[in-house]
PDB file of C-alpha atoms and ligand atoms in Angstrom:
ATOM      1  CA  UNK A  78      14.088 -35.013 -18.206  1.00 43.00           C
ATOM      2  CA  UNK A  79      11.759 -32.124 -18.463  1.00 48.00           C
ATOM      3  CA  UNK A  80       9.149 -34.059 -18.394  1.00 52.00           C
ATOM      4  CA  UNK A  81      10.139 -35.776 -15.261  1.00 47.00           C
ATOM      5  CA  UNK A  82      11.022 -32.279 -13.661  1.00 58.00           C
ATOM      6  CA  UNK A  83       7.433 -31.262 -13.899  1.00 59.00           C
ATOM      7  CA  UNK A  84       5.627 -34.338 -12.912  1.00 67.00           C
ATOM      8  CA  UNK A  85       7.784 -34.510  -9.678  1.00 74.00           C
ATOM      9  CA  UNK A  86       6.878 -30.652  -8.879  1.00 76.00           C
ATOM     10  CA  UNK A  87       4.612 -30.209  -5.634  1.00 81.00           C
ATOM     11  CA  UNK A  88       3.436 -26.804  -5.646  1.00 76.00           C
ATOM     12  CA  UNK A  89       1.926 -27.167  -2.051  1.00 79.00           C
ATOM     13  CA  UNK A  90       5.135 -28.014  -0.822  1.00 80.00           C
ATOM     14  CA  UNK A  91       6.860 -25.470  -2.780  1.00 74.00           C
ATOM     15  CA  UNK A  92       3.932 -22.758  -1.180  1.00 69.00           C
ATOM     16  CA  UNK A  93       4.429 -24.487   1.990  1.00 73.00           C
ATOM     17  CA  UNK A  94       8.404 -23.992   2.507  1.00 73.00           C
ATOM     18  CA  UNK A  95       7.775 -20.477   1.020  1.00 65.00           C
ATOM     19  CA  UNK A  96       5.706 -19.609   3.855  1.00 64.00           C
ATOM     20  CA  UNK A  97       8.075 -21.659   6.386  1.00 67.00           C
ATOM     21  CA  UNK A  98      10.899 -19.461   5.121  1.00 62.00           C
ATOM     22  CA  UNK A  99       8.508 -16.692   6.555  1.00 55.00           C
ATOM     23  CA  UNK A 100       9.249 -14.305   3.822  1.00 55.00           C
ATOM     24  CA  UNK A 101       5.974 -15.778   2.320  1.00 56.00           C
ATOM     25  CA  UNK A 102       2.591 -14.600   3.936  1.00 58.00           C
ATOM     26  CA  UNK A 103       2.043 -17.023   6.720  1.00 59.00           C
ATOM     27  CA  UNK A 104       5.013 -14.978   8.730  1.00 59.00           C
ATOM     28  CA  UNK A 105       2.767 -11.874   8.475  1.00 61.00           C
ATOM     29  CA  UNK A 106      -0.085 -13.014   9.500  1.00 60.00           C
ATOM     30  CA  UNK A 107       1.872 -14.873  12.276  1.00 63.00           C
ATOM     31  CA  UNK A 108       3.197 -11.363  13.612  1.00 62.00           C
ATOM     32  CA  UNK A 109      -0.685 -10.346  13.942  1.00 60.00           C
ATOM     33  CA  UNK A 110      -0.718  -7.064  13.153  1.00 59.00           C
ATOM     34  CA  UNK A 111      -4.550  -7.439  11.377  1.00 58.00           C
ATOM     35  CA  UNK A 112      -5.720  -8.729  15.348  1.00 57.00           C
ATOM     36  CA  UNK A 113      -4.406  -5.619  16.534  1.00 55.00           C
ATOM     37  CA  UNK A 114      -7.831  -3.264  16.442  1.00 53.00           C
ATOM     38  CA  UNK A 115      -7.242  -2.698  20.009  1.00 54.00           C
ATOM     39  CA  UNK A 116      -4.937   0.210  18.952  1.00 56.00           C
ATOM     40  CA  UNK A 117      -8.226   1.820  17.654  1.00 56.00           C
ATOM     41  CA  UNK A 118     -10.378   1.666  20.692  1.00 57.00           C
ATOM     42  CA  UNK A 119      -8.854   3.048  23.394  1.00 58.00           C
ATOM     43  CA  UNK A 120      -9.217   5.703  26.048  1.00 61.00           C
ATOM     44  CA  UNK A 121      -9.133   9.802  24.868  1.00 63.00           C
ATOM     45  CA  UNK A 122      -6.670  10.431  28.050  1.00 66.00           C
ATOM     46  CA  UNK A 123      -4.069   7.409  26.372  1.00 64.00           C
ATOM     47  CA  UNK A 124      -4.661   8.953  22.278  1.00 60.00           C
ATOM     48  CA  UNK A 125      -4.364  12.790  24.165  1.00 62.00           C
ATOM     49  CA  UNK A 126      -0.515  11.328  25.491  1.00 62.00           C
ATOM     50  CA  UNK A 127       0.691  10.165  22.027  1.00 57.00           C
ATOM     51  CA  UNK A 128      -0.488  13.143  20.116  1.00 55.00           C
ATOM     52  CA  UNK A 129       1.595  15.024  22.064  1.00 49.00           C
ATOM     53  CA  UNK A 130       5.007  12.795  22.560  1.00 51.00           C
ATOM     54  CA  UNK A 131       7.288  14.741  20.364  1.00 44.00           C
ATOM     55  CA  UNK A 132       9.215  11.098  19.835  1.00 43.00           C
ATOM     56  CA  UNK A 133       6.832   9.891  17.426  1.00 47.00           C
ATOM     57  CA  UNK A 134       8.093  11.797  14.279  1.00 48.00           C
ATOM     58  CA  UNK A 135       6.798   8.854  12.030  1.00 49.00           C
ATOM     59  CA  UNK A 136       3.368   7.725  13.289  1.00 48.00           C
ATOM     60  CA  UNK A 137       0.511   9.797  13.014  1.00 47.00           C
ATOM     61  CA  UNK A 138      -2.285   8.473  16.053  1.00 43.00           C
ATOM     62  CA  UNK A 139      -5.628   7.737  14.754  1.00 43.00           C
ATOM     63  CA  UNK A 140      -8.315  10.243  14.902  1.00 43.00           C
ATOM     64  CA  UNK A 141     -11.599  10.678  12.192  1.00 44.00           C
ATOM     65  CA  UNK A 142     -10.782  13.854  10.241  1.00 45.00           C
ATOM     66  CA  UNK A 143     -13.880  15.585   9.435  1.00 43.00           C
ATOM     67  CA  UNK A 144     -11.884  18.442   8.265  1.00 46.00           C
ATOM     68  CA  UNK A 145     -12.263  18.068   4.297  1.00 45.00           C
ATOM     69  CA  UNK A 146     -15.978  18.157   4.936  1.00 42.00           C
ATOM     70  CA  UNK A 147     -17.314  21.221   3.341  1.00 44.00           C
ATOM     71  CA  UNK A 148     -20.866  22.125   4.593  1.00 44.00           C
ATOM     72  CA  UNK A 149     -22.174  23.772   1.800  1.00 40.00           C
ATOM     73  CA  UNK A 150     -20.542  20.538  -0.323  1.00 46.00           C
ATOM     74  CA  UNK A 151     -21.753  16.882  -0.988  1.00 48.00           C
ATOM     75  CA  UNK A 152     -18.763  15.307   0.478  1.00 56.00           C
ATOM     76  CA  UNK A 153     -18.454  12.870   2.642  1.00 61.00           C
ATOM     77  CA  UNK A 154     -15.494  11.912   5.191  1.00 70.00           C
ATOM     78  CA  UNK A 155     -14.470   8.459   4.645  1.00 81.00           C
ATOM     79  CA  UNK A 156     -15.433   6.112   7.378  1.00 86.00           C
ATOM     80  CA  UNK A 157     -12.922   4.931   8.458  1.00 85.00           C
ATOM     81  CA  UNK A 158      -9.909   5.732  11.113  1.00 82.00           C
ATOM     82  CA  UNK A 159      -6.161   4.923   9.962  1.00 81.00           C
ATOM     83  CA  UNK A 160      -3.272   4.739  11.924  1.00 79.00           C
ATOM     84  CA  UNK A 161      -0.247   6.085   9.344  1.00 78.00           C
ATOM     85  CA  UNK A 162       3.544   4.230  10.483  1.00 77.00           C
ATOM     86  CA  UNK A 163       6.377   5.315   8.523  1.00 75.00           C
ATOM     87  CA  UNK A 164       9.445   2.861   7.906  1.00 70.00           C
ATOM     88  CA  UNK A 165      12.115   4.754   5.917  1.00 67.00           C
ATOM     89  CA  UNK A 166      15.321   1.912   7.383  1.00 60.00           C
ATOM     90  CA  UNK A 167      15.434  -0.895   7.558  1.00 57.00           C
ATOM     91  CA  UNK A 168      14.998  -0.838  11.449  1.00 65.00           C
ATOM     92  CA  UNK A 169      12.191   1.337  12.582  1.00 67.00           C
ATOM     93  CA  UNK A 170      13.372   2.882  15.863  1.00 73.00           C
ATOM     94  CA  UNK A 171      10.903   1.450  18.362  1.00 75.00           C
ATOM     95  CA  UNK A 172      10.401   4.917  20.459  1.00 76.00           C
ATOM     96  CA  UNK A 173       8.798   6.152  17.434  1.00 71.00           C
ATOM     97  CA  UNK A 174       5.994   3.224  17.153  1.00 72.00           C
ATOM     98  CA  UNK A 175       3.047   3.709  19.734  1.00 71.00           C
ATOM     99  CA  UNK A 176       3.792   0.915  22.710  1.00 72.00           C
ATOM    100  CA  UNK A 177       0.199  -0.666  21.594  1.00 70.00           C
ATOM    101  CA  UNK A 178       1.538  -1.845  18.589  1.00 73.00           C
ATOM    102  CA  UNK A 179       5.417  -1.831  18.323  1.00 76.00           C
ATOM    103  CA  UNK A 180       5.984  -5.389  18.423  1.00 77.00           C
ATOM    104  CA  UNK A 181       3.629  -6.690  15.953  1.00 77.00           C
ATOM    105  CA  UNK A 182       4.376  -3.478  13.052  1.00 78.00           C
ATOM    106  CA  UNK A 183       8.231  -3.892  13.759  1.00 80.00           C
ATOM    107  CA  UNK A 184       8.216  -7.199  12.747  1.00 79.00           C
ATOM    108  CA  UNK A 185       5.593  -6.914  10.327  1.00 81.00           C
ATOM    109  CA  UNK A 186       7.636  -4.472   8.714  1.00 81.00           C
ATOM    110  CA  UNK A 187      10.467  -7.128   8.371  1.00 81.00           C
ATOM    111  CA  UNK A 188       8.676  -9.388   6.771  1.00 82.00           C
ATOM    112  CA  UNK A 189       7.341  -6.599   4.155  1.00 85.00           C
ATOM    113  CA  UNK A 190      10.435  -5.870   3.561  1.00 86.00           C
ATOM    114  CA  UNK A 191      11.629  -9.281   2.638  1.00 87.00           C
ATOM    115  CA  UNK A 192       8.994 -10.130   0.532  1.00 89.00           C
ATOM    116  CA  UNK A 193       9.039  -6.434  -1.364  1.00 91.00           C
ATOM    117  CA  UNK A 194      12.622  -7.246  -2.198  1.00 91.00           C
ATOM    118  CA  UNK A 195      11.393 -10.723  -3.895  1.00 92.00           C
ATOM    119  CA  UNK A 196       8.256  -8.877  -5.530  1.00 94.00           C
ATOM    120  CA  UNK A 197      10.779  -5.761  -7.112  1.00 94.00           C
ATOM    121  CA  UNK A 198      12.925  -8.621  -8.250  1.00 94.00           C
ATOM    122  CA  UNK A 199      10.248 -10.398  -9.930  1.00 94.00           C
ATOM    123  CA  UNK A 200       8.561  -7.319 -11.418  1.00 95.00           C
ATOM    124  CA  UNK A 201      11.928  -6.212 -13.174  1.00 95.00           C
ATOM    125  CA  UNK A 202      12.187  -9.561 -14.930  1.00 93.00           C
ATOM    126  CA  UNK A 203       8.986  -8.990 -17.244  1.00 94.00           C
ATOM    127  CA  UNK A 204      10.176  -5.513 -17.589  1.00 95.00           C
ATOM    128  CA  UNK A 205      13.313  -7.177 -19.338  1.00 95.00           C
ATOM    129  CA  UNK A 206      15.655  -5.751 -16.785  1.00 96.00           C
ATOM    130  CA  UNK A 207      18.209  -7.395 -14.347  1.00 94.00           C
ATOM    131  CA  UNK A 208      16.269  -8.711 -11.243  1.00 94.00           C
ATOM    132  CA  UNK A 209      17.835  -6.102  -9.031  1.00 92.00           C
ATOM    133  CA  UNK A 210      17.415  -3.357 -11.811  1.00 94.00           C
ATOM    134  CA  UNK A 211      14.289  -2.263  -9.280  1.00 94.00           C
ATOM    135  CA  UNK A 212      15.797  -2.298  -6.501  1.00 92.00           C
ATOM    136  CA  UNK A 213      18.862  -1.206  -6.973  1.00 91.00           C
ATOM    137  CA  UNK A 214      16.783   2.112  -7.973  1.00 90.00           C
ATOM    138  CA  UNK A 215      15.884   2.511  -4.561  1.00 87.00           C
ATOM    139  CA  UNK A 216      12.106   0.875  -4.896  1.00 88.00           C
ATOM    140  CA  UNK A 217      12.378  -1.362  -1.925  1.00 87.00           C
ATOM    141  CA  UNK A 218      13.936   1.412   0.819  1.00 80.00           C
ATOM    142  CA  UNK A 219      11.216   3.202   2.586  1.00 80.00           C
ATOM    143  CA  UNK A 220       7.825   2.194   2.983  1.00 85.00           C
ATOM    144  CA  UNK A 221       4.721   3.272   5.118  1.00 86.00           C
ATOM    145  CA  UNK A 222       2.361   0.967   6.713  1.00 85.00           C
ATOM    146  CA  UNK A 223      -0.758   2.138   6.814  1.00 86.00           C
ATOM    147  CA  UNK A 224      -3.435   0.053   9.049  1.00 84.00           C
ATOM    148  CA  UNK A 225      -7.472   0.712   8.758  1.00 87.00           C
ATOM    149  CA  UNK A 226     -10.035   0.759  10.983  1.00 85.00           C
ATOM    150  CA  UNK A 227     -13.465   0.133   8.768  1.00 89.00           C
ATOM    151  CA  UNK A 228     -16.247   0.061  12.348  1.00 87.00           C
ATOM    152  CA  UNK A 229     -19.757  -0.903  11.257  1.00 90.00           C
ATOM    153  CA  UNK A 230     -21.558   1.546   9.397  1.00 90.00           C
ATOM    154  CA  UNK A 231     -25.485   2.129  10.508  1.00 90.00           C
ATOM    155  CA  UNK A 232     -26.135   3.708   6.872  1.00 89.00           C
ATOM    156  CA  UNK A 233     -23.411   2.684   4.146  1.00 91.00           C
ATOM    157  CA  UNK A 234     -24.980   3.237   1.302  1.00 89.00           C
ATOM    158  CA  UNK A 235     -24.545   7.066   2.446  1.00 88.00           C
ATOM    159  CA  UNK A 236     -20.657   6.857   2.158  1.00 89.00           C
ATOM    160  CA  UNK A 237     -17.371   4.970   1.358  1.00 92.00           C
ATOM    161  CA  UNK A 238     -14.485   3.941   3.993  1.00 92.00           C
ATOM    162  CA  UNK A 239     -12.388   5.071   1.040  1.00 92.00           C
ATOM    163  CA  UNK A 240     -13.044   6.796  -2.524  1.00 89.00           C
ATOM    164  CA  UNK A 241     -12.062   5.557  -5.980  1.00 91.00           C
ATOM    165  CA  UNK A 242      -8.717   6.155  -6.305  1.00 90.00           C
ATOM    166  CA  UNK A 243      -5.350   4.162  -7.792  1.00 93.00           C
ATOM    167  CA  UNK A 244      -2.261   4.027  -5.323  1.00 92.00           C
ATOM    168  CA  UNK A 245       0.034   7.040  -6.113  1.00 89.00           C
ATOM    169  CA  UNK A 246       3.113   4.963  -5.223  1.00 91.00           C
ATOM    170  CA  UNK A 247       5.282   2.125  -6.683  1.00 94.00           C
ATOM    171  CA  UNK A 248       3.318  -0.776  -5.235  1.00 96.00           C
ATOM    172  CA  UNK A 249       1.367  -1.948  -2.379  1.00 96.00           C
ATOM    173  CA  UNK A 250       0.855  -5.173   0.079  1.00 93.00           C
ATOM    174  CA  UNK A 251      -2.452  -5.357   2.035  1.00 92.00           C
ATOM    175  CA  UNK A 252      -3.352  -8.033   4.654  1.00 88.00           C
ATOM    176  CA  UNK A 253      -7.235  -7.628   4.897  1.00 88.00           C
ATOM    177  CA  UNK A 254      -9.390  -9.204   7.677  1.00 86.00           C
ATOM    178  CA  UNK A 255     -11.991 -11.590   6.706  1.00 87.00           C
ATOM    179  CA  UNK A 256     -14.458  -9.006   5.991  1.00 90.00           C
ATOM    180  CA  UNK A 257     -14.865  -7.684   2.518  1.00 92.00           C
ATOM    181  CA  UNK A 258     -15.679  -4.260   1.006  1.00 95.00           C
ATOM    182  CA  UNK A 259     -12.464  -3.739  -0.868  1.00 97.00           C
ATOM    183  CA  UNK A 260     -13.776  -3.540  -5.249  1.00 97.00           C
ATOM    184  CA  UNK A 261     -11.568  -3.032  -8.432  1.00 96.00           C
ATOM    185  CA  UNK A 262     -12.653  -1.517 -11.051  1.00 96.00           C
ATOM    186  CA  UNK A 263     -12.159  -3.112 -14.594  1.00 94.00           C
ATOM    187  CA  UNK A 264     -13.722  -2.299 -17.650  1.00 94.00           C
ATOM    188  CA  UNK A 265     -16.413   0.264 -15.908  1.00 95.00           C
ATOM    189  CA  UNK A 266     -17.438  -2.028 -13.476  1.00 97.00           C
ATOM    190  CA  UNK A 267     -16.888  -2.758  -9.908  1.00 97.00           C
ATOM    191  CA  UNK A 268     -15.624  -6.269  -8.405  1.00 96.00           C
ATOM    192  CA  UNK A 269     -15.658  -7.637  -5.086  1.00 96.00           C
ATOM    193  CA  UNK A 270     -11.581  -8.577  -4.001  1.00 95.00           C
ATOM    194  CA  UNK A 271     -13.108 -11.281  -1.435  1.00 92.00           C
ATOM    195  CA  UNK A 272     -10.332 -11.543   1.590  1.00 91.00           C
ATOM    196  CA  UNK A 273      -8.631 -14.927   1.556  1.00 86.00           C
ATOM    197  CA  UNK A 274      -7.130 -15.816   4.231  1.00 80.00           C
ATOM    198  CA  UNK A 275      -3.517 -15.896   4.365  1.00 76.00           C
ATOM    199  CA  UNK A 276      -3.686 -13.983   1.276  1.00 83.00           C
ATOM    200  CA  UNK A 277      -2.313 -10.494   0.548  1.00 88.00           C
ATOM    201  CA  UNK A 278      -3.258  -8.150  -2.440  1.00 93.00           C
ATOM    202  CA  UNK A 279      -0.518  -6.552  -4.348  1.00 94.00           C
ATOM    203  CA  UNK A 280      -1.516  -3.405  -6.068  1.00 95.00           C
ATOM    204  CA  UNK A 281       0.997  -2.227  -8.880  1.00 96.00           C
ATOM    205  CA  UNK A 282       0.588   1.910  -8.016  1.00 95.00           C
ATOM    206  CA  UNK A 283       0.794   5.101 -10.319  1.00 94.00           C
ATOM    207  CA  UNK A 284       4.504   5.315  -9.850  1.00 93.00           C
ATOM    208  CA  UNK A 285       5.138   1.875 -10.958  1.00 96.00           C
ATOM    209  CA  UNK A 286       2.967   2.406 -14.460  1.00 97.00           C
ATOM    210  CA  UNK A 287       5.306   5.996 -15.001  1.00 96.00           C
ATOM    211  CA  UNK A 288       8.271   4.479 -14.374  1.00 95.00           C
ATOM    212  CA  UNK A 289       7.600   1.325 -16.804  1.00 97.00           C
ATOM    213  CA  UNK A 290       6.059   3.514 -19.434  1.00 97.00           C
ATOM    214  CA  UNK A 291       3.011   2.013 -19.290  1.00 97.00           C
ATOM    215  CA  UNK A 292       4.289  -1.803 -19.065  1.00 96.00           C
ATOM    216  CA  UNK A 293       2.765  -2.222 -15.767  1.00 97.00           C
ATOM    217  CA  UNK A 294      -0.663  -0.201 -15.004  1.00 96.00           C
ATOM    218  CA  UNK A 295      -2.315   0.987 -11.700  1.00 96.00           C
ATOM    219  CA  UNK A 296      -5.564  -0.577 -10.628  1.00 94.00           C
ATOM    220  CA  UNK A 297      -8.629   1.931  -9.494  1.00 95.00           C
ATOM    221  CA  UNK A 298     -10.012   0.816  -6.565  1.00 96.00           C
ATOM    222  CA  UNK A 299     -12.517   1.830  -3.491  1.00 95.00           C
ATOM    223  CA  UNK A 300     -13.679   0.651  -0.043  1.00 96.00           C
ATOM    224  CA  UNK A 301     -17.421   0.101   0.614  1.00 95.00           C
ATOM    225  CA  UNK A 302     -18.436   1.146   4.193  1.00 93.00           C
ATOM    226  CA  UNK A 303     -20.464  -2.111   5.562  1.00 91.00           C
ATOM    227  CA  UNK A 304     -22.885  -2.926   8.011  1.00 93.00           C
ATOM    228  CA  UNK A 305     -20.850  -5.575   9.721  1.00 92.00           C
ATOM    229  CA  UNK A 306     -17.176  -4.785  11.016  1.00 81.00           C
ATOM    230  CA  UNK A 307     -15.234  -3.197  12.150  1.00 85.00           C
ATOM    231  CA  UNK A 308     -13.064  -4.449   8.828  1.00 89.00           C
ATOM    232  CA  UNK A 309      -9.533  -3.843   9.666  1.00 87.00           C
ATOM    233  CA  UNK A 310      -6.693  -3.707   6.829  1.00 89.00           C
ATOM    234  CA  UNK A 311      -3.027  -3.174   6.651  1.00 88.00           C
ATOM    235  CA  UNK A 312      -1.773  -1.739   3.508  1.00 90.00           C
ATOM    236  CA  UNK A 313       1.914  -1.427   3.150  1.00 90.00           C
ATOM    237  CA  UNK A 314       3.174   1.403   0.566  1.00 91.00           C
ATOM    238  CA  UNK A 315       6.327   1.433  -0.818  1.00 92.00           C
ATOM    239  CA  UNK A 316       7.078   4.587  -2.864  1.00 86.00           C
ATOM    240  CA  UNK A 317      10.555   5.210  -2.775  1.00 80.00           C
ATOM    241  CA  UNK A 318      13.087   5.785  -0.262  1.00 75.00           C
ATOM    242  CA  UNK A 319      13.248   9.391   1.332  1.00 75.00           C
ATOM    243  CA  UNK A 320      16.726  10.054   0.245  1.00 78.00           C
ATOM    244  CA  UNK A 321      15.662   9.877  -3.153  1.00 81.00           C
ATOM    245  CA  UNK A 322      13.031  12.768  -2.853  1.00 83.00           C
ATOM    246  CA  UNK A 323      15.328  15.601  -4.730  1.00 87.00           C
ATOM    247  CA  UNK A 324      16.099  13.289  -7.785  1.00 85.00           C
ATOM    248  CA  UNK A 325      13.989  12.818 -10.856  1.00 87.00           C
ATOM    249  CA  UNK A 326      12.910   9.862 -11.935  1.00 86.00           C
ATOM    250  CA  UNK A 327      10.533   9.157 -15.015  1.00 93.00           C
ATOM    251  CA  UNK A 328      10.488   6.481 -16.974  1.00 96.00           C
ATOM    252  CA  UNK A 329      13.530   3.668 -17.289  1.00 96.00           C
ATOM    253  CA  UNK A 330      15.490   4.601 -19.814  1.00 95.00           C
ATOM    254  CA  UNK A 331      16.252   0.370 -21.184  1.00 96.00           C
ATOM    255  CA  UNK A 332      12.115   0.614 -21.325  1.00 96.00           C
ATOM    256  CA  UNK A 333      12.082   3.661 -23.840  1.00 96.00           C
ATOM    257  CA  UNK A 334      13.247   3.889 -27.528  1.00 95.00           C
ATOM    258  CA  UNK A 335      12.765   5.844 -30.826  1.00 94.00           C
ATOM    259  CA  UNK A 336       9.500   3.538 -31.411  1.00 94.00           C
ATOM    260  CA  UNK A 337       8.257   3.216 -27.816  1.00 94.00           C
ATOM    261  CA  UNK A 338       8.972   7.029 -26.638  1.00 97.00           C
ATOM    262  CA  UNK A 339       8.374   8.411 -23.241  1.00 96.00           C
ATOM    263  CA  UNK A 340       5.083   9.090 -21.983  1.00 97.00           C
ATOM    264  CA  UNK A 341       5.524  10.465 -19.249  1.00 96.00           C
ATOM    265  CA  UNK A 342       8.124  13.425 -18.223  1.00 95.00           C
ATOM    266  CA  UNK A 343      10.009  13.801 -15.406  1.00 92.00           C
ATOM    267  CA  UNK A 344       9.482  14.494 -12.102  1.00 88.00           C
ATOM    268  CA  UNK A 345      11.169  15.302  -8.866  1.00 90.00           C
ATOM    269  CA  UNK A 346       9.484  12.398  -6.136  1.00 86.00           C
ATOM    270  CA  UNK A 347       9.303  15.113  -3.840  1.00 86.00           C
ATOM    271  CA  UNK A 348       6.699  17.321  -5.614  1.00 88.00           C
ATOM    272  CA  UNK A 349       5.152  14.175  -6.819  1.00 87.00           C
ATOM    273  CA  UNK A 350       4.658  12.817  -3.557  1.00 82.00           C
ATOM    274  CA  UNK A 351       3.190  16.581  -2.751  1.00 82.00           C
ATOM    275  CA  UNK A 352       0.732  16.329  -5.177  1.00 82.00           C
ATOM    276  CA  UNK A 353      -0.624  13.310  -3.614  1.00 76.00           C
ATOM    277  CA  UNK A 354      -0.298  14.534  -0.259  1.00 73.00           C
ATOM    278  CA  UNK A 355      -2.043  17.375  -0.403  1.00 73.00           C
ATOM    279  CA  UNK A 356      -4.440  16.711  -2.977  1.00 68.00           C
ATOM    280  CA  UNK A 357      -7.716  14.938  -2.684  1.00 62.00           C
ATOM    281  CA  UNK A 358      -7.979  11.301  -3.195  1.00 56.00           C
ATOM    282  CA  UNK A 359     -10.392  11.394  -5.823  1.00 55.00           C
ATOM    283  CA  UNK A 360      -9.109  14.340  -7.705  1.00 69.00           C
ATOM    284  CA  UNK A 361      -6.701  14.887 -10.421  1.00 79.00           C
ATOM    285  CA  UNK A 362      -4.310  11.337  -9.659  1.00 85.00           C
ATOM    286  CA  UNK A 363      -0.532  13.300  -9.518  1.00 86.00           C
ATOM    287  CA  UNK A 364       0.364  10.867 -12.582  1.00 91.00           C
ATOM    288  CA  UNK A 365      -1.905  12.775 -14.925  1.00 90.00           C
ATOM    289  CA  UNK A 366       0.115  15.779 -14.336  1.00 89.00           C
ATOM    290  CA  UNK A 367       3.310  13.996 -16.023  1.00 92.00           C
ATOM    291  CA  UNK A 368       1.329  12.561 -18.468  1.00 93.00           C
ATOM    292  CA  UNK A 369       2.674  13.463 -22.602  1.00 92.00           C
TER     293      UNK A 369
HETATM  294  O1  AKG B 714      -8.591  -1.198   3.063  1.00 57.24           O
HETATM  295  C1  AKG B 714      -8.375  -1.602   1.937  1.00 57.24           C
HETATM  296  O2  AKG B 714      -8.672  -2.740   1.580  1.00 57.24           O
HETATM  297  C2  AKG B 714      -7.726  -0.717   0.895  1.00 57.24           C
HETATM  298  C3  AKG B 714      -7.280   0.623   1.393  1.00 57.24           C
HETATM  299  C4  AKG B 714      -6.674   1.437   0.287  1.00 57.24           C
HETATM  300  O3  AKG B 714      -7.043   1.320  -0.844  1.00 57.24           O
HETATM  301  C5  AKG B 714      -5.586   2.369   0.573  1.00 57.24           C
HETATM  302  O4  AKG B 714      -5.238   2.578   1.733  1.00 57.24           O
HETATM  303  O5  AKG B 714      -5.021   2.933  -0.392  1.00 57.24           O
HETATM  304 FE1  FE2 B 715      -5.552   2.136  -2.174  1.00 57.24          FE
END
């Protein structure tokens, strides 16, 4: 009967009426937010407008911020621009989305949301919890999509469109375009994560690996700047819903014991999320701070 079970099981159909269901990929790319560069390129007069429209308390408008360039330093600003959309319920109020690309990001946020609810459920599972132990923790409330802007670089072996550095937060979706330049590291060395098409990369994040105790671990990774673009990217970050900010979390108490003690302590998400806010990419990672 088993036997029979597997031999009759079509994985391309079962991949196929994922997608249809549109919680899968396909309704993500469908709601073309990665076509969307136009958002990028567009008069000073129409970026001027946005910056100031008080409305948008959740979007931050593109711009290249030179401002953690030190002259006397080696650093380098990343090159890149990034356009920074904040979805903390389930429906993002539209007046806070710039016009260019509210229809796409509202329902690409939809679908995110969806499919982080399936991914939370199937992440508690190897944890040995109950497949809504995640979410019912508040992992799936609140994410912010964050899309990328790579142009072409004249000279990129001079910089980076974005350091080493592991995700701070719980976990992350990206939707590349078919350029590359995205490279994990794993075991000291750098790899290529070639784009495939209809394809998303999920990144387990620094919050994730505290909160399991180690069961799950973050992934270092980098952007290289390239001669060909402009590479765009939309990376969607969930790291915990904003009403949760005053609480402490650490790690899950059903994941801990007398012979598997915690290694990390606790922390209040707020001043975590601080650290990573106001700290530098490729600096001290907030997690180390927590660290036993
Ligand atoms: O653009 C990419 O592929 C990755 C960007 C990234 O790592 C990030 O935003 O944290
Ligand atoms: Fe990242």
């Amino acid at each position: 009967m088993a036997a029979e079970t597997l031999m009759n099981y079509d994985r391309a159909k079962e991949l196929k009426d994922f997608d249809d269901t549109k919680a899968g990929v396909k309704g993500l790319i469908d709601s073309g937010i990665v076509n969307t560069p136009k958002m990028f390129i567009r008069p000073a007069e129409e970026l001027a407008e946005e910056q100031i429209n008080p409305c948008q308390k959740n979007t931050e408008v593109p711009t290249i911020d030179l401002s953690n360039i030190q002259e006397s330093s080696r650093q380098t600003a990343d090159w890149r621009d990034s356009l920074n959309l904040s979805v903390q319920d389930s429906d993002p109020d539209p007046s806070e989305m710039p016009a260019v690309c509210r229809k796409p990001a509202i329902e690409y946020s939809q679908y995110i949301k969806n499919l982080g609810e399936t991914l939370f459920e199937l992440l508690s599972e190897p944890l040995g919890l109950e497949p809504y132990h995640l979410g019912s923790m508040g992992c799936t409330k609140g994410f912010s999509t964050v899309c990328h802007y790579y142009p072409a670089c004249p000279q990129p072996e001079l910089t980076l469109g974005v350091k080493k550095h592991a995700d701070p937060g719980l976990l992350t979706l990206l939707l590349q375009n078919e350029i590359s330049g995205l490279q994990i590291l794993h075991e000291g060395q750098w790899f290529d994560v070639q784009p495939i098409r209809g394809g998303l990369v999920v990144n387990i994040g620094d919050l994730l690996q505290m909160i399991s105790n180690d069961k799950f671990k973050s992934v270092k990774h980098r952007v290289l700047a390239t001669p060909i673009g402009p590479r765009i990217s939309v990376g969607c970050f969930f790291s915990g819903h904003a009403s949760l900010l005053d609480q402490p979390f650490g790690p899950i108490k059903e994941l801990t014991s007398e012979a598997n003690p915690p290694r990390y302590k606790e922390a209040v998400l707020k001043e975590y999320i601080a650290k990573f806010v106001f700290g530098a990419l490729d600096k001290k990672p907030p997690i180390d701070h927590y660290k036993i």
